[in-house]
Short mmCIF file of C-alpha atoms and ligand atoms in Angstrom, two decimals:
data_model
loop_
_atom_site.label_atom_id
_atom_site.label_comp_id
_atom_site.label_asym_id
_atom_site.label_seq_id
_atom_site.Cartn_x
_atom_site.Cartn_y
_atom_site.Cartn_z
CA MET A 1 167.75 -41.76 120.17
CA ASN A 2 167.30 -45.07 121.68
CA SER A 3 170.71 -45.78 122.07
CA ALA A 4 170.76 -42.25 123.95
CA ASP A 5 167.64 -43.48 125.69
CA THR A 6 169.49 -46.86 127.16
CA GLU A 7 172.19 -44.80 128.30
CA ILE A 8 169.55 -43.22 130.64
CA VAL A 9 167.21 -46.10 131.54
CA LYS A 10 171.13 -47.58 132.25
CA SER A 11 172.20 -44.71 134.92
CA LEU A 12 168.66 -44.77 136.29
CA LEU A 13 169.36 -48.63 136.94
CA ARG A 14 172.75 -48.82 137.93
CA LYS A 15 172.45 -47.70 141.60
CA GLU A 16 170.30 -50.48 142.60
CA HIS A 17 170.56 -53.16 140.08
CA ASN A 18 174.00 -54.82 138.50
CA LEU A 19 173.92 -54.55 134.78
CA VAL A 20 175.24 -57.24 133.04
CA GLU A 21 176.40 -57.37 129.38
CA SER A 22 174.89 -61.10 128.69
CA PRO A 23 171.48 -62.24 128.67
CA ASP A 24 173.05 -65.88 130.14
CA GLU A 25 173.13 -63.10 133.41
CA ALA A 26 170.21 -61.40 133.48
CA ASP A 27 167.40 -61.77 135.32
CA LEU A 28 165.48 -59.09 133.84
CA VAL A 29 166.00 -58.17 130.01
CA PHE A 30 164.99 -54.75 128.63
CA LEU A 31 164.57 -54.49 124.85
CA ASN A 32 164.73 -50.83 123.87
CA THR A 33 162.26 -50.35 121.07
CA CYS A 34 161.70 -48.66 117.42
CA SER A 35 158.01 -48.51 115.73
CA VAL A 36 158.75 -46.68 112.74
CA ARG A 37 158.86 -49.69 110.58
CA ASP A 38 157.30 -52.97 110.93
CA ASN A 39 160.42 -54.71 110.53
CA ALA A 40 161.62 -53.12 113.45
CA GLU A 41 158.56 -54.37 115.29
CA ARG A 42 158.77 -58.01 113.92
CA LYS A 43 162.53 -58.15 115.55
CA ILE A 44 161.42 -57.64 118.55
CA HIS A 45 158.87 -60.73 118.67
CA GLU A 46 161.62 -62.25 117.49
CA ARG A 47 164.09 -61.59 120.33
CA ILE A 48 161.12 -62.30 122.68
CA ILE A 49 161.03 -66.10 121.72
CA HIS A 50 165.07 -66.32 121.60
CA LEU A 51 165.27 -64.63 124.62
CA ARG A 52 163.14 -67.94 126.25
CA GLN A 53 166.11 -70.38 125.91
CA TYR A 54 167.52 -68.28 128.92
CA ARG A 55 164.76 -69.63 130.76
CA ARG A 56 166.51 -72.92 131.18
CA ASN A 57 168.94 -71.61 133.89
CA ARG A 58 166.88 -68.86 135.16
CA LYS A 59 163.53 -69.96 136.14
CA ASN A 60 162.50 -66.84 136.81
CA MET A 61 163.62 -64.18 134.30
CA PHE A 62 161.65 -61.92 132.63
CA VAL A 63 161.42 -59.12 129.79
CA GLY A 64 160.30 -55.13 130.07
CA ILE A 65 159.94 -53.84 126.53
CA LEU A 66 160.86 -50.16 126.33
CA GLY A 67 160.22 -47.45 124.19
CA CYS A 68 158.39 -46.57 120.85
CA MET A 69 156.60 -50.27 120.69
CA ALA A 70 155.81 -50.24 124.27
CA GLU A 71 153.88 -46.73 123.99
CA ARG A 72 152.06 -47.92 120.96
CA LEU A 73 151.05 -51.59 121.75
CA ARG A 74 151.30 -51.21 125.56
CA GLU A 75 148.77 -53.87 127.20
CA ARG A 76 149.23 -55.71 123.75
CA LEU A 77 152.54 -56.61 124.96
CA VAL A 78 152.28 -57.88 128.09
CA GLY A 79 152.26 -61.75 128.76
CA GLU A 80 153.77 -62.22 125.17
CA ARG A 81 155.35 -65.48 124.69
CA ASP A 82 154.71 -65.81 128.82
CA MET A 83 157.87 -63.47 128.91
CA VAL A 84 156.75 -59.51 129.20
CA ARG A 85 156.12 -58.55 132.37
CA LEU A 86 157.07 -54.83 132.10
CA VAL A 87 156.24 -52.18 129.22
CA VAL A 88 157.09 -48.93 129.58
CA GLY A 89 157.03 -45.93 126.95
CA PRO A 90 159.54 -43.06 126.40
CA ASP A 91 158.52 -40.71 129.00
CA GLU A 92 158.04 -42.82 132.03
CA TYR A 93 161.50 -44.17 132.23
CA ARG A 94 161.84 -42.34 135.77
CA LYS A 95 159.35 -45.48 137.02
CA LEU A 96 161.81 -48.21 136.39
CA PRO A 97 163.43 -49.09 139.70
CA GLU A 98 159.93 -48.89 141.06
CA LEU A 99 157.79 -50.33 138.88
CA ILE A 100 161.17 -53.35 138.41
CA GLU A 101 161.03 -53.91 142.28
CA GLU A 102 157.02 -54.44 142.29
CA ALA A 103 157.35 -56.78 139.19
CA ALA A 104 160.24 -58.86 141.13
CA ARG A 105 158.70 -58.49 144.47
CA GLU A 106 154.92 -59.39 143.52
CA ASN A 107 155.37 -61.15 140.42
CA LYS A 108 153.30 -58.62 139.16
CA SER A 109 153.09 -56.91 135.31
CA GLY A 110 153.57 -53.13 135.13
CA ILE A 111 152.84 -50.56 132.14
CA ALA A 112 153.34 -46.93 132.57
CA VAL A 113 153.16 -44.96 128.75
CA GLU A 114 151.61 -41.54 129.94
CA LEU A 115 153.58 -39.20 127.81
CA SER A 116 154.86 -36.14 128.92
CA THR A 117 154.88 -32.43 127.83
CA VAL A 118 157.78 -31.45 129.89
CA GLU A 119 160.44 -34.71 129.98
CA THR A 120 163.58 -34.60 128.68
CA TYR A 121 165.93 -36.49 131.59
CA GLU A 122 167.68 -33.15 131.29
CA ASP A 123 169.11 -33.42 134.94
CA ILE A 124 170.29 -37.68 134.29
CA GLU A 125 173.73 -38.00 133.17
CA PRO A 126 173.38 -41.18 130.78
CA LEU A 127 175.85 -44.03 131.51
CA ARG A 128 178.09 -43.91 128.58
CA THR A 129 180.32 -46.88 128.31
CA ASP A 130 182.76 -46.53 125.51
CA GLY A 131 183.77 -44.93 122.49
CA ILE A 132 184.79 -41.66 121.96
CA SER A 133 181.65 -40.28 120.43
CA ALA A 134 178.40 -39.79 122.67
CA PHE A 135 175.24 -38.43 122.04
CA ILE A 136 173.65 -35.72 123.74
CA SER A 137 169.72 -35.71 123.32
CA ILE A 138 168.66 -31.97 123.31
CA MET A 139 165.16 -32.28 122.09
CA ARG A 140 162.40 -35.10 122.19
CA GLY A 141 159.22 -35.75 120.54
CA CYS A 142 157.67 -34.22 117.45
CA ASN A 143 155.03 -32.25 116.35
CA ASN A 144 155.41 -32.31 112.88
CA PHE A 145 152.72 -35.32 111.74
CA CYS A 146 154.22 -36.34 108.95
CA SER A 147 151.40 -38.52 107.42
CA TYR A 148 153.09 -41.92 107.98
CA CYS A 149 154.95 -41.85 110.93
CA VAL A 150 153.92 -43.09 114.11
CA VAL A 151 156.55 -41.38 116.35
CA PRO A 152 154.36 -38.03 117.04
CA TYR A 153 152.41 -40.40 119.05
CA THR A 154 155.02 -43.06 120.60
CA ARG A 155 157.28 -39.57 121.50
CA GLY A 156 154.73 -37.54 122.26
CA ARG A 157 155.12 -33.50 121.55
CA GLU A 158 158.14 -31.47 120.72
CA ARG A 159 160.18 -30.36 123.99
CA SER A 160 163.80 -28.45 124.35
CA ARG A 161 166.04 -29.29 127.25
CA THR A 162 167.43 -25.83 128.51
CA ALA A 163 170.91 -24.53 126.80
CA GLN A 164 172.44 -24.81 130.28
CA THR A 165 171.93 -28.46 131.29
CA VAL A 166 173.25 -29.22 127.50
CA ILE A 167 176.01 -26.72 127.64
CA ASP A 168 177.13 -28.53 130.91
CA GLU A 169 176.88 -31.42 130.04
CA THR A 170 179.30 -31.11 126.98
CA ALA A 171 181.42 -29.67 129.47
CA ARG A 172 181.67 -33.03 131.25
CA LEU A 173 182.11 -35.02 128.41
CA VAL A 174 184.95 -33.11 126.96
CA ALA A 175 186.86 -33.30 130.52
CA GLN A 176 186.15 -37.64 130.26
CA GLY A 177 187.61 -37.33 127.20
CA PHE A 178 185.17 -37.90 124.44
CA ARG A 179 185.90 -36.59 121.25
CA GLU A 180 183.15 -35.74 119.05
CA ILE A 181 179.61 -35.26 120.16
CA SER A 182 176.30 -35.47 118.22
CA LEU A 183 173.27 -33.45 119.02
CA LEU A 184 169.88 -35.63 118.59
CA GLY A 185 166.44 -35.01 118.22
CA GLN A 186 163.57 -35.48 116.04
CA ASN A 187 164.12 -32.12 114.51
CA VAL A 188 166.89 -29.75 115.92
CA ASN A 189 165.87 -26.98 113.89
CA SER A 190 162.83 -26.50 116.31
CA TYR A 191 164.82 -26.78 119.46
CA LYS A 192 163.98 -23.17 121.52
CA SER A 193 165.22 -23.17 124.42
CA SER A 194 163.58 -21.67 128.01
CA ASP A 195 166.88 -20.02 128.61
CA GLY A 196 166.80 -18.25 124.83
CA PHE A 197 168.82 -20.14 122.46
CA ASP A 198 167.52 -21.59 118.98
CA PHE A 199 169.53 -24.58 117.48
CA PRO A 200 172.23 -22.58 115.34
CA GLU A 201 172.85 -20.32 118.82
CA LEU A 202 173.38 -23.42 120.92
CA LEU A 203 175.57 -25.18 118.14
CA VAL A 204 177.60 -22.32 118.19
CA ARG A 205 178.07 -21.47 121.60
CA LEU A 206 179.37 -25.52 122.07
CA ALA A 207 181.14 -24.94 118.99
CA GLU A 208 183.43 -22.11 120.44
CA ASN A 209 183.28 -23.62 123.73
CA HIS A 210 185.28 -26.50 122.69
CA PRO A 211 187.17 -26.12 119.51
CA GLU A 212 189.28 -28.92 119.76
CA ILE A 213 185.97 -31.44 119.60
CA ARG A 214 183.55 -31.95 116.61
CA PHE A 215 179.94 -31.68 116.84
CA ARG A 216 177.39 -33.56 114.71
CA PHE A 217 173.61 -33.43 114.72
CA THR A 218 170.64 -35.15 113.81
CA THR A 219 167.60 -34.82 112.35
CA SER A 220 167.20 -31.79 110.50
CA HIS A 221 163.84 -31.43 109.04
CA PRO A 222 163.71 -29.29 105.47
CA LYS A 223 161.00 -27.18 106.36
CA ASP A 224 162.99 -25.90 109.11
CA PHE A 225 166.71 -26.19 107.79
CA GLY A 226 167.86 -22.36 107.23
CA GLU A 227 170.51 -19.96 106.47
CA LYS A 228 171.53 -19.26 110.26
CA LEU A 229 172.41 -23.18 110.64
CA ILE A 230 174.44 -22.70 107.73
CA ASP A 231 176.28 -19.74 108.62
CA ALA A 232 177.33 -21.47 111.86
CA MET A 233 178.32 -24.47 110.25
CA ALA A 234 180.35 -22.82 107.42
CA SER A 235 182.03 -20.50 109.83
CA HIS A 236 183.37 -23.07 112.57
CA ALA A 237 185.79 -25.58 111.47
CA ASN A 238 184.60 -28.13 114.13
CA ILE A 239 181.08 -28.31 113.04
CA CYS A 240 181.18 -31.15 110.74
CA LYS A 241 180.60 -30.95 107.10
CA HIS A 242 177.70 -33.55 106.94
CA LEU A 243 173.87 -32.87 107.20
CA HIS A 244 171.56 -35.82 106.93
CA LEU A 245 168.43 -33.96 105.72
CA PRO A 246 165.36 -36.79 104.61
CA VAL A 247 163.78 -35.66 101.46
CA GLN A 248 161.51 -38.57 101.39
CA SER A 249 160.00 -38.39 98.20
CA GLY A 250 161.41 -36.06 94.91
CA SER A 251 157.81 -35.53 94.13
CA SER A 252 156.39 -32.49 95.58
CA ARG A 253 152.46 -34.15 94.64
CA LEU A 254 153.68 -36.70 97.10
CA LEU A 255 155.42 -34.47 99.53
CA GLU A 256 152.09 -32.71 100.20
CA LEU A 257 150.45 -36.04 100.84
CA MET A 258 152.92 -36.78 102.91
CA ASN A 259 152.65 -33.91 105.27
CA ARG A 260 155.84 -32.44 104.84
CA ARG A 261 155.44 -28.91 103.84
CA TYR A 262 158.04 -28.21 101.57
CA THR A 263 158.16 -29.11 97.80
CA ALA A 264 160.93 -30.49 95.80
CA GLU A 265 161.96 -27.43 94.42
CA GLN A 266 162.00 -25.68 97.88
CA TYR A 267 163.89 -28.48 99.28
CA ILE A 268 166.44 -28.35 96.00
CA ALA A 269 166.97 -24.67 96.59
CA LYS A 270 167.89 -25.20 100.45
CA ILE A 271 170.87 -27.26 99.07
CA ASP A 272 171.92 -25.17 96.68
CA LEU A 273 171.91 -22.43 99.64
CA LEU A 274 173.97 -24.61 101.51
CA ARG A 275 176.32 -25.91 98.75
CA SER A 276 177.30 -22.11 97.91
CA LYS A 277 178.27 -21.59 101.31
CA ILE A 278 179.90 -25.22 102.10
CA PRO A 279 181.01 -26.43 98.71
CA ASN A 280 182.45 -29.42 100.51
CA ILE A 281 179.68 -30.29 102.30
CA ALA A 282 178.34 -34.15 102.25
CA LEU A 283 174.57 -34.80 102.25
CA SER A 284 172.85 -37.76 103.36
CA THR A 285 168.62 -38.29 103.29
CA ASP A 286 166.12 -41.53 103.85
CA ILE A 287 163.76 -41.85 101.29
CA ILE A 288 160.51 -44.10 101.18
CA ALA A 289 159.76 -45.86 97.97
CA GLY A 290 156.22 -46.66 97.59
CA TYR A 291 154.49 -44.40 99.41
CA PRO A 292 150.10 -44.97 99.04
CA GLY A 293 149.16 -43.13 95.62
CA GLU A 294 152.78 -42.79 94.48
CA THR A 295 152.85 -43.18 90.46
CA GLU A 296 155.45 -43.95 88.09
CA ASP A 297 155.94 -40.32 87.71
CA ASP A 298 156.55 -39.95 91.68
CA HIS A 299 159.18 -42.68 91.31
CA ARG A 300 160.75 -41.28 88.80
CA ALA A 301 160.68 -37.80 90.09
CA THR A 302 162.64 -39.43 93.14
CA LEU A 303 165.19 -40.68 91.06
CA GLU A 304 165.62 -37.34 89.40
CA LEU A 305 165.99 -35.46 92.50
CA MET A 306 168.87 -37.95 93.61
CA LYS A 307 170.61 -37.41 90.53
CA THR A 308 170.60 -33.41 90.71
CA VAL A 309 171.35 -33.71 94.76
CA LYS A 310 173.79 -36.35 94.52
CA TYR A 311 173.90 -37.62 98.12
CA ASP A 312 176.98 -39.36 99.29
CA GLY A 313 174.65 -41.63 101.72
CA ALA A 314 171.00 -42.34 102.11
CA PHE A 315 168.57 -44.32 104.10
CA MET A 316 166.41 -46.11 101.93
CA PHE A 317 163.31 -48.34 102.83
CA LYS A 318 159.98 -49.48 101.18
CA TYR A 319 156.90 -47.70 102.82
CA SER A 320 155.81 -49.78 105.91
CA PRO A 321 152.11 -48.50 106.89
CA ARG A 322 151.97 -47.84 110.55
CA GLU A 323 148.61 -47.86 112.85
CA GLY A 324 147.20 -44.89 114.06
CA THR A 325 148.72 -42.89 111.28
CA LYS A 326 147.01 -40.70 108.48
CA SER A 327 148.39 -43.02 105.82
CA TYR A 328 147.19 -46.12 107.41
CA LYS A 329 143.41 -45.18 106.97
CA ILE A 330 144.72 -44.28 102.89
CA GLY A 331 145.62 -48.20 102.72
CA ASP A 332 149.06 -49.71 101.25
CA THR A 333 148.15 -49.30 97.48
CA VAL A 334 151.42 -49.98 95.92
CA SER A 335 152.28 -53.37 95.64
CA ASP A 336 154.90 -55.07 97.16
CA GLU A 337 156.29 -56.47 94.52
CA GLU A 338 156.28 -52.47 92.54
CA LYS A 339 157.24 -51.56 95.97
CA ILE A 340 160.79 -53.22 95.58
CA ARG A 341 161.63 -52.84 92.12
CA ARG A 342 161.22 -49.16 92.83
CA LEU A 343 163.33 -49.29 96.11
CA ASN A 344 165.49 -51.62 94.24
CA GLU A 345 166.26 -48.46 91.45
CA ILE A 346 166.57 -46.14 94.39
CA ILE A 347 169.31 -48.54 95.69
CA ASP A 348 171.40 -48.98 92.72
CA LEU A 349 171.22 -45.58 91.41
CA GLN A 350 172.12 -44.53 94.95
CA GLN A 351 175.13 -46.94 95.23
CA ASN A 352 176.62 -45.57 91.87
CA ILE A 353 176.17 -42.03 93.01
CA ALA A 354 178.21 -42.77 96.40
CA PHE A 355 180.98 -44.53 94.29
CA GLU A 356 181.18 -41.37 91.80
CA LYS A 357 181.31 -38.95 94.31
CA ASN A 358 184.07 -40.98 96.05
CA GLN A 359 186.25 -41.53 93.05
CA LEU A 360 186.41 -37.76 93.72
CA GLU A 361 187.78 -38.12 97.05
CA ILE A 362 190.97 -39.59 95.50
CA GLY A 363 194.53 -37.99 95.84
CA LYS A 364 192.63 -35.51 98.51
CA ILE A 365 193.98 -35.07 102.35
CA HIS A 366 191.37 -35.74 104.78
CA SER A 367 191.61 -35.06 108.64
CA VAL A 368 190.54 -38.29 110.01
CA MET A 369 189.46 -39.32 113.23
CA VAL A 370 190.37 -42.40 114.68
CA GLU A 371 187.24 -44.76 116.11
CA ASN A 372 188.64 -48.56 115.98
CA VAL A 373 190.55 -51.46 114.33
CA SER A 374 189.38 -52.81 111.24
CA ARG A 375 187.05 -55.11 111.36
CA ARG A 376 189.37 -57.02 108.35
CA SER A 377 192.64 -56.83 108.96
CA GLU A 378 194.91 -55.80 112.59
CA ALA A 379 197.30 -53.65 110.39
CA ASP A 380 194.12 -51.11 109.41
CA TRP A 381 192.20 -48.41 111.75
CA LYS A 382 189.03 -47.19 110.76
CA GLY A 383 188.13 -43.40 111.19
CA ARG A 384 185.80 -40.53 110.01
CA THR A 385 186.26 -37.64 108.04
CA ASP A 386 184.35 -34.57 109.33
CA THR A 387 181.72 -35.24 106.22
CA ASN A 388 181.19 -38.49 107.76
CA LYS A 389 182.80 -40.69 105.17
CA LYS A 390 184.45 -44.13 106.33
CA VAL A 391 188.42 -43.87 106.15
CA VAL A 392 190.44 -47.47 106.15
CA PHE A 393 194.66 -46.84 106.61
CA PRO A 394 197.11 -48.63 107.77
CA VAL A 395 199.19 -48.00 110.70
CA PRO A 396 202.55 -49.05 111.25
CA ALA A 397 202.67 -51.85 114.45
CA ASP A 398 205.15 -50.09 116.03
CA MET A 399 203.18 -46.59 116.28
CA ALA A 400 201.21 -45.89 119.21
CA ILE A 401 197.41 -44.80 118.51
CA ALA A 402 194.66 -44.43 120.54
CA GLU A 403 190.66 -44.02 119.38
CA GLY A 404 190.36 -40.01 119.00
CA ASP A 405 193.41 -39.30 117.74
CA VAL A 406 193.32 -37.00 114.49
CA PHE A 407 195.71 -38.19 111.24
CA ASN A 408 195.74 -36.58 107.91
CA VAL A 409 195.03 -38.95 105.28
CA LYS A 410 195.87 -38.78 101.83
CA ILE A 411 193.04 -40.98 99.79
CA LEU A 412 194.15 -43.33 97.46
CA SER A 413 190.91 -45.55 96.25
CA ALA A 414 187.00 -45.57 97.18
CA GLY A 415 184.20 -47.65 96.84
CA SER A 416 180.60 -46.56 97.24
CA THR A 417 180.81 -46.98 101.29
CA THR A 418 184.88 -46.72 102.64
CA LEU A 419 187.49 -45.12 101.46
CA LYS A 420 191.31 -46.03 101.57
CA GLY A 421 194.07 -44.35 102.16
CA GLU A 422 197.35 -43.76 103.68
CA MET A 423 198.87 -41.34 106.78
CA CYS A 424 200.54 -38.04 105.11
CA ASP A 425 202.16 -34.94 107.01
S1 SF4 B 501 159.74 -35.13 111.46
FE1 SF4 B 501 158.07 -36.43 110.83
S2 SF4 B 501 159.01 -38.41 109.99
FE2 SF4 B 501 160.39 -36.91 111.45
S3 SF4 B 501 159.85 -37.91 113.55
FE3 SF4 B 501 158.61 -35.92 113.13
S4 SF4 B 501 156.39 -36.37 112.18
FE4 SF4 B 501 158.21 -38.35 112.05
#
């Protein structure tokens, strides 16, 4: 979401400003920030310190903080390390040109952190610079108020773009040569446009308009994920057979404390339905270790759910208290040592599951969309299956190949994160 927002910001600034790639060349550096975990914020404070060195050559260089951290910390960020002069929240990017001008002209600082109930930036064409994959934000904000999550406070309430602007933007991207489009929202399942589309309807329209393009989406909330979307995925070959469905915990008791509004049993029932209609679907998830009040039994329930679902991938983190959220008030009741132990068990289990699942891919032929040359060897290229698995395979030196090309690749070996194969007919 932040990458997509950065493209919007670049688009808003490109008319009046020269965008440069390195802080060496910059008079103003923007950091687009995330507040979802403490670690993400810590990195930004470190980055601000790091950027001070560029003042040696550019005495007037200053920093602007964008995104969720700007929204959360507001004036507390202004003046940090004598570097930060602009603090602009995710719904205020249209003010950036004016704020920059004032800051540069009058040597002032500026803050804009109002949240909006209507801003979607649907009329702004994001400035996308490279690659074959494009993001389209179809909605912003979140109404779910999971007890641990700061997003509803930093990104505001849910609002959806009109379907027509998404349909038009997709057509322009296809004409520009993009081969894969990811639709983004904090909870795409609650997309509801003023021109009458829900999310499955929008996805089907896009997939049918552009059968040669791969469509992905993220993120789905399990409580809103349903059969209509499963049917849309099952009936369109170009809607990728990968679903990210964050479970967070395998304990229904804990899920209730987290205000997730589904039980572990309901979650598993949705996975069963999904697999009955799309047997080859790949699944990924998010898991939090050590949420306040999590017992050893709750932790074991998470491990059991992982064994039942058998995810292909997972983002796994220890709980990080976020000021202003409901769970922040409860306090961080699981010790850091215990959180780390549980997290390590979760990571170990997931690696084993992913490794075992990937062994089942050996001998299968996948349609792989090429992304770029492998970092390890120039003779190898890297791409993804529609199930979002990374595949590395050799390409003959005299063969012309480009990002976005699609090849059949037979899988020859597999680790827990990468498959290796060879091109075949
Ligand atoms: S659904 Fe829950 S975890 Fe996801 S952004 Fe909304 S509040 Fe946060």
